[in-house]
Amino acid sequence: MSAPVLIGYFDSEEQVLEATRAAREAGHDLRDVYTPYAVHGLDAAMGLKPSRLTWVCFAAGALGCTLAMSLQLYTSVVSWPLNVGGKPFNSFPAFIPVTFELTVLFAALTTVGAFFVRAKLFPGNKRQALPRVTDDRFAIVIAPGQKPNALESAEALLREHGAVATDLKEVAS
Amino acid sequence: MSNQHLSPLRVPLVSEPRTLGQLTEEICAPMERSPTWKWWVAFGIAVAVLATGAGIVAYQVGTGIGVWGLNKTIGWAFDITNFVFWVGIGHAGTLISAILFLFRQKWRTSINRAAEAMTLFAVMCAALFPLIHMGRPWLAFWVLPYPNTRGSLWVNFRSPLLWDVFAISTYFTVSAVFWYVGLIPDLATVRDRLKAGVRKAVFKVMSLGWTGSNRTWSRYETVYLLLAGLATPLVLSVHTIVSMDFATSVIPGWHTTIFPPYFVAGAVFSGFAMVLTLMIITRVVLGYEHLITLRHLENMTKVIIVTGGLVSLAYATEFFIAWYSGNPYERFAFMNRAFGPYAWAYWIMVTCNVVSPHLFWFKKIRTSPAAIFVLSLVINVGMWFERFVIIVTSLHRDFLPSSWSMYTPTMVEVGTFIGTFGLFFTLFLLFVRVLPIISIGEVKSVLGFARSTPAHPETPPSTRPAPAQDAPEESSAARHHPPLAIATRKDVPV
């Protein structure tokens, strides 16, 4: 099963923003927009929801914090309490630095890991970028609906907003 | 291109008009041509220094710590001085990449990549010192809390030195991840420019299949923001913990609560000086004067004025509190610092760190790369002496005059220190050759900053003409890759 997708290439940020908005308002199925850099306002134009990775970050930080504090309490108070210069075994303030560092470490690594999983980024990935979208082109990918003339109207819309080229591709759906 | 309404006082961040394609071309150019003889000379010197340092370290490990100039009174000197010095250098990179990002300072885009790389290399140099000074570096894993056969004898979590282990390793890991995440889009850009071969294969693996999809960009921005938010308190905590190595002891001159903010300010101060040193050379050698503009340099000198002021205030506060506390030991420690046998080091420090930054108040000096370069070196020297003064002068005369002593570094210590400079510059020179040293994606996003119309270059860039429009040849085999099949550049008429 394969479906044709229409790709429109643009050469400026403003045009691609306008075209994305227009395509979405016209009810086309926006597959994705490809840009060489993060274009501000494109998320809203595409209607993307804010990422939930912030919750992953918070949870991982809380986990790191708990584990670090538990490790220090267990080793210093339960497993083998050592008298070092008369300091109390449970020196709570002295445990804060390591707790903080591990909170940050867990949060950072887990967030990045979750991002890679969610965005399907991994070494050995076979995906290839569209021509020049990592250089100086912006591309909008539209899957025209089943309506008659959907393809023509989508192409006309892209052209109208200044697409420098359009391209029709068959992709495995 | 930003659509914001900007004040006419804003000046473009990229001083020459450039198209997106030209920018890619310019930043990728150094990686795609053969190194010049200048690079080889610099690299040769750096590697020679590194090799010398490695030989000296091998000799020291083989012989023992006795080859250092330490004695019973001064058990900490060059090693910890250099450790604190290098960690401090590293902090500016995180400050530029994370803190300026949180403050929405767009000018960071041209320098953050190189500054973060500098952070990583500086932390590597720093981490060598605690490792070497263990005397038996092959037992370094003892500092990690792992269940062991020594009865499960755990590490001492109440010791600042152990906090250091966690702080430095976390700092290095998070900085490396932050740097790599920032690199991914640029790695994809480089990947798509290369012809098939080993390098393309390497960049293909490293770029993880980045396609520039906005769904990914959107998440990427969130992750970048989160990492910046995590790295900001992290960078402050690291030098705080480094300062606690001293502040939690009872030695007069160390036993002060001002240490954490004082060390952090000093770290940013010295780090920015090192960033300036490297950037001034880089922009000239690679012809990036329009990307790393005078305004960037000027902004960094302003940060140096501020942090230099903070450091000066800390020096004054230390003296005031020494007097105000009425503690005779504390008073003596500071009088001894300024007028004792190590007074020469103290006054070098004051000259370099308190007096010299004030030259940056003059716009002529602030906007002259040569003057900034000289002053940045002066500040680096001054900050090294600051660490030396704090550590050695406090130790060499403490409570008991019977245990007073003097310290002189041996050639082994000096050689190890110089060797780390070899390591630092070797790594930096390799970085300039193999990775884009300016963040391509981020600079593209500020290309239209303070320009009313999209930039249309009147003149082609100095390095090479505008990019040729022929695509890297891709296999014409119609392989299907979700979500899109391959298109060749022929599909995109220009």
Short mmCIF file of C-alpha atoms in Angstrom, two decimals, chain A:
data_model
loop_
_atom_site.label_atom_id
_atom_site.label_comp_id
_atom_site.label_asym_id
_atom_site.label_seq_id
_atom_site.Cartn_x
_atom_site.Cartn_y
_atom_site.Cartn_z
CA MET A 1 0.00 0.00 0.00
CA SER A 2 1.51 3.26 -0.98
CA ALA A 3 0.09 6.74 -1.13
CA PRO A 4 1.31 9.73 -3.06
CA VAL A 5 2.53 12.71 -1.08
CA LEU A 6 3.05 16.18 -2.40
CA ILE A 7 6.23 17.99 -1.43
CA GLY A 8 6.52 21.73 -1.84
CA TYR A 9 9.94 23.38 -1.60
CA PHE A 10 10.35 26.94 -0.36
CA ASP A 11 13.35 29.15 0.11
CA SER A 12 12.26 31.42 2.92
CA GLU A 13 11.03 31.08 6.44
CA GLU A 14 8.12 33.49 6.02
CA GLN A 15 6.73 31.70 2.98
CA VAL A 16 6.87 28.29 4.58
CA LEU A 17 5.08 29.61 7.68
CA GLU A 18 2.31 31.13 5.56
CA ALA A 19 2.00 28.06 3.37
CA THR A 20 1.83 25.75 6.38
CA ARG A 21 -0.91 27.82 7.94
CA ALA A 22 -2.86 27.96 4.68
CA ALA A 23 -2.51 24.24 4.01
CA ARG A 24 -3.75 23.40 7.46
CA GLU A 25 -6.69 25.79 7.18
CA ALA A 26 -7.59 24.33 3.80
CA GLY A 27 -7.94 20.97 5.53
CA HIS A 28 -5.03 19.16 3.89
CA ASP A 29 -3.32 16.37 5.78
CA LEU A 30 0.00 17.96 6.77
CA ARG A 31 2.50 15.14 7.12
CA ASP A 32 5.42 17.27 8.22
CA VAL A 33 7.47 20.35 7.50
CA TYR A 34 11.22 20.08 7.02
CA THR A 35 13.46 23.03 7.85
CA PRO A 36 17.21 23.64 8.12
CA TYR A 37 16.78 25.33 11.49
CA ALA A 38 14.13 25.67 14.17
CA VAL A 39 11.56 28.09 12.75
CA HIS A 40 9.69 29.92 15.45
CA GLY A 41 5.93 29.87 15.03
CA LEU A 42 5.94 26.72 12.92
CA ASP A 43 4.67 24.57 15.79
CA ALA A 44 1.59 26.75 16.05
CA ALA A 45 1.19 26.80 12.28
CA MET A 46 1.29 23.01 12.19
CA GLY A 47 -0.89 22.74 15.26
CA LEU A 48 1.67 20.74 17.25
CA LYS A 49 1.08 20.31 20.96
CA PRO A 50 3.87 21.22 23.40
CA SER A 51 6.22 18.36 24.06
CA ARG A 52 5.61 16.21 27.13
CA LEU A 53 9.34 15.61 27.58
CA THR A 54 9.32 18.14 30.42
CA TRP A 55 7.43 15.60 32.55
CA VAL A 56 10.02 12.94 31.73
CA CYS A 57 12.69 15.39 32.87
CA PHE A 58 10.92 16.09 36.14
CA ALA A 59 10.27 12.43 36.90
CA ALA A 60 13.85 11.44 36.12
CA GLY A 61 15.17 14.26 38.31
CA ALA A 62 12.95 13.15 41.18
CA LEU A 63 14.15 9.56 40.71
CA GLY A 64 17.80 10.65 40.68
CA CYS A 65 17.27 12.72 43.79
CA THR A 66 15.62 9.83 45.66
CA LEU A 67 18.21 7.27 44.60
CA ALA A 68 21.13 9.53 45.51
CA MET A 69 19.73 10.32 48.94
CA SER A 70 18.88 6.65 49.57
CA LEU A 71 22.35 5.50 48.53
CA GLN A 72 24.04 7.97 50.85
CA LEU A 73 21.79 7.18 53.79
CA TYR A 74 22.18 3.45 53.28
CA THR A 75 25.96 3.48 52.93
CA SER A 76 26.68 6.04 55.66
CA VAL A 77 24.06 5.08 58.24
CA VAL A 78 22.95 1.49 57.65
CA SER A 79 25.58 -0.54 55.80
CA TRP A 80 28.84 0.53 57.44
CA PRO A 81 28.71 3.67 59.61
CA LEU A 82 32.19 5.11 59.97
CA ASN A 83 33.18 7.79 62.41
CA VAL A 84 34.99 10.42 60.36
CA GLY A 85 36.18 13.35 62.47
CA GLY A 86 33.19 13.01 64.78
CA LYS A 87 30.71 13.91 62.07
CA PRO A 88 27.23 12.44 62.55
CA PHE A 89 26.46 9.37 60.45
CA ASN A 90 23.36 10.98 59.02
CA SER A 91 24.93 14.29 57.92
CA PHE A 92 21.97 15.44 55.90
CA PRO A 93 23.45 18.78 54.70
CA ALA A 94 26.61 17.03 53.57
CA PHE A 95 24.52 14.74 51.36
CA ILE A 96 22.97 17.62 49.44
CA PRO A 97 25.77 18.22 46.90
CA VAL A 98 25.88 14.63 45.64
CA THR A 99 22.09 14.48 45.65
CA PHE A 100 21.91 17.60 43.53
CA GLU A 101 24.51 16.38 41.04
CA LEU A 102 22.79 13.04 40.57
CA THR A 103 19.41 14.73 40.17
CA VAL A 104 20.81 16.76 37.30
CA LEU A 105 22.61 13.77 35.79
CA PHE A 106 19.52 11.54 35.81
CA ALA A 107 17.27 14.29 34.49
CA ALA A 108 19.61 15.27 31.66
CA LEU A 109 20.46 11.79 30.44
CA THR A 110 16.91 10.47 30.68
CA THR A 111 15.46 13.50 28.89
CA VAL A 112 17.89 13.15 26.01
CA GLY A 113 17.29 9.39 25.88
CA ALA A 114 13.53 9.90 25.81
CA PHE A 115 13.93 12.50 23.07
CA PHE A 116 15.93 10.07 20.93
CA VAL A 117 13.34 7.35 21.43
CA ARG A 118 10.39 9.64 20.73
CA ALA A 119 11.95 11.25 17.66
CA LYS A 120 13.25 7.85 16.46
CA LEU A 121 16.84 9.04 16.33
CA PHE A 122 19.37 6.23 16.59
CA PRO A 123 22.73 5.30 15.08
CA GLY A 124 22.31 3.28 11.90
CA ASN A 125 19.07 5.07 11.07
CA LYS A 126 18.28 4.65 7.38
CA ARG A 127 16.13 7.78 7.02
CA GLN A 128 17.39 10.31 4.52
CA ALA A 129 16.65 13.98 4.47
CA LEU A 130 14.91 15.60 1.53
CA PRO A 131 17.27 17.38 -0.84
CA ARG A 132 18.71 20.57 0.62
CA VAL A 133 16.45 20.76 3.68
CA THR A 134 19.53 20.54 5.88
CA ASP A 135 21.05 23.38 3.89
CA ASP A 136 18.80 26.13 2.54
CA ARG A 137 15.40 24.73 1.59
CA PHE A 138 12.16 24.38 3.52
CA ALA A 139 9.84 21.56 2.52
CA ILE A 140 6.17 20.97 3.24
CA VAL A 141 4.87 17.44 2.84
CA ILE A 142 1.14 17.07 2.25
CA ALA A 143 -0.83 13.88 1.85
CA PRO A 144 -3.74 14.91 -0.41
CA GLY A 145 -7.06 13.52 0.67
CA GLN A 146 -9.35 11.22 -1.32
CA LYS A 147 -11.39 14.15 -2.62
CA PRO A 148 -11.28 14.74 -6.38
CA ASN A 149 -8.84 17.50 -7.34
CA ALA A 150 -7.26 17.39 -3.86
CA LEU A 151 -3.83 17.07 -5.39
CA GLU A 152 -4.31 19.92 -7.84
CA SER A 153 -5.70 22.24 -5.19
CA ALA A 154 -2.86 21.42 -2.80
CA GLU A 155 -0.30 22.09 -5.49
CA ALA A 156 -2.00 25.36 -6.43
CA LEU A 157 -1.97 26.41 -2.79
CA LEU A 158 1.75 25.71 -2.44
CA ARG A 159 2.55 27.54 -5.68
CA GLU A 160 0.44 30.47 -4.61
CA HIS A 161 2.50 30.80 -1.43
CA GLY A 162 5.75 30.88 -3.34
CA ALA A 163 6.91 27.29 -3.60
CA VAL A 164 10.01 27.18 -5.80
CA ALA A 165 9.31 23.58 -6.75
CA THR A 166 6.83 20.83 -6.09
CA ASP A 167 7.33 17.13 -6.26
CA LEU A 168 5.07 14.10 -6.07
CA LYS A 169 6.37 11.03 -4.28
CA GLU A 170 5.07 7.59 -3.56
CA VAL A 171 5.76 6.62 0.03
CA ALA A 172 4.98 3.49 1.92
CA SER A 173 2.13 4.45 4.14
#
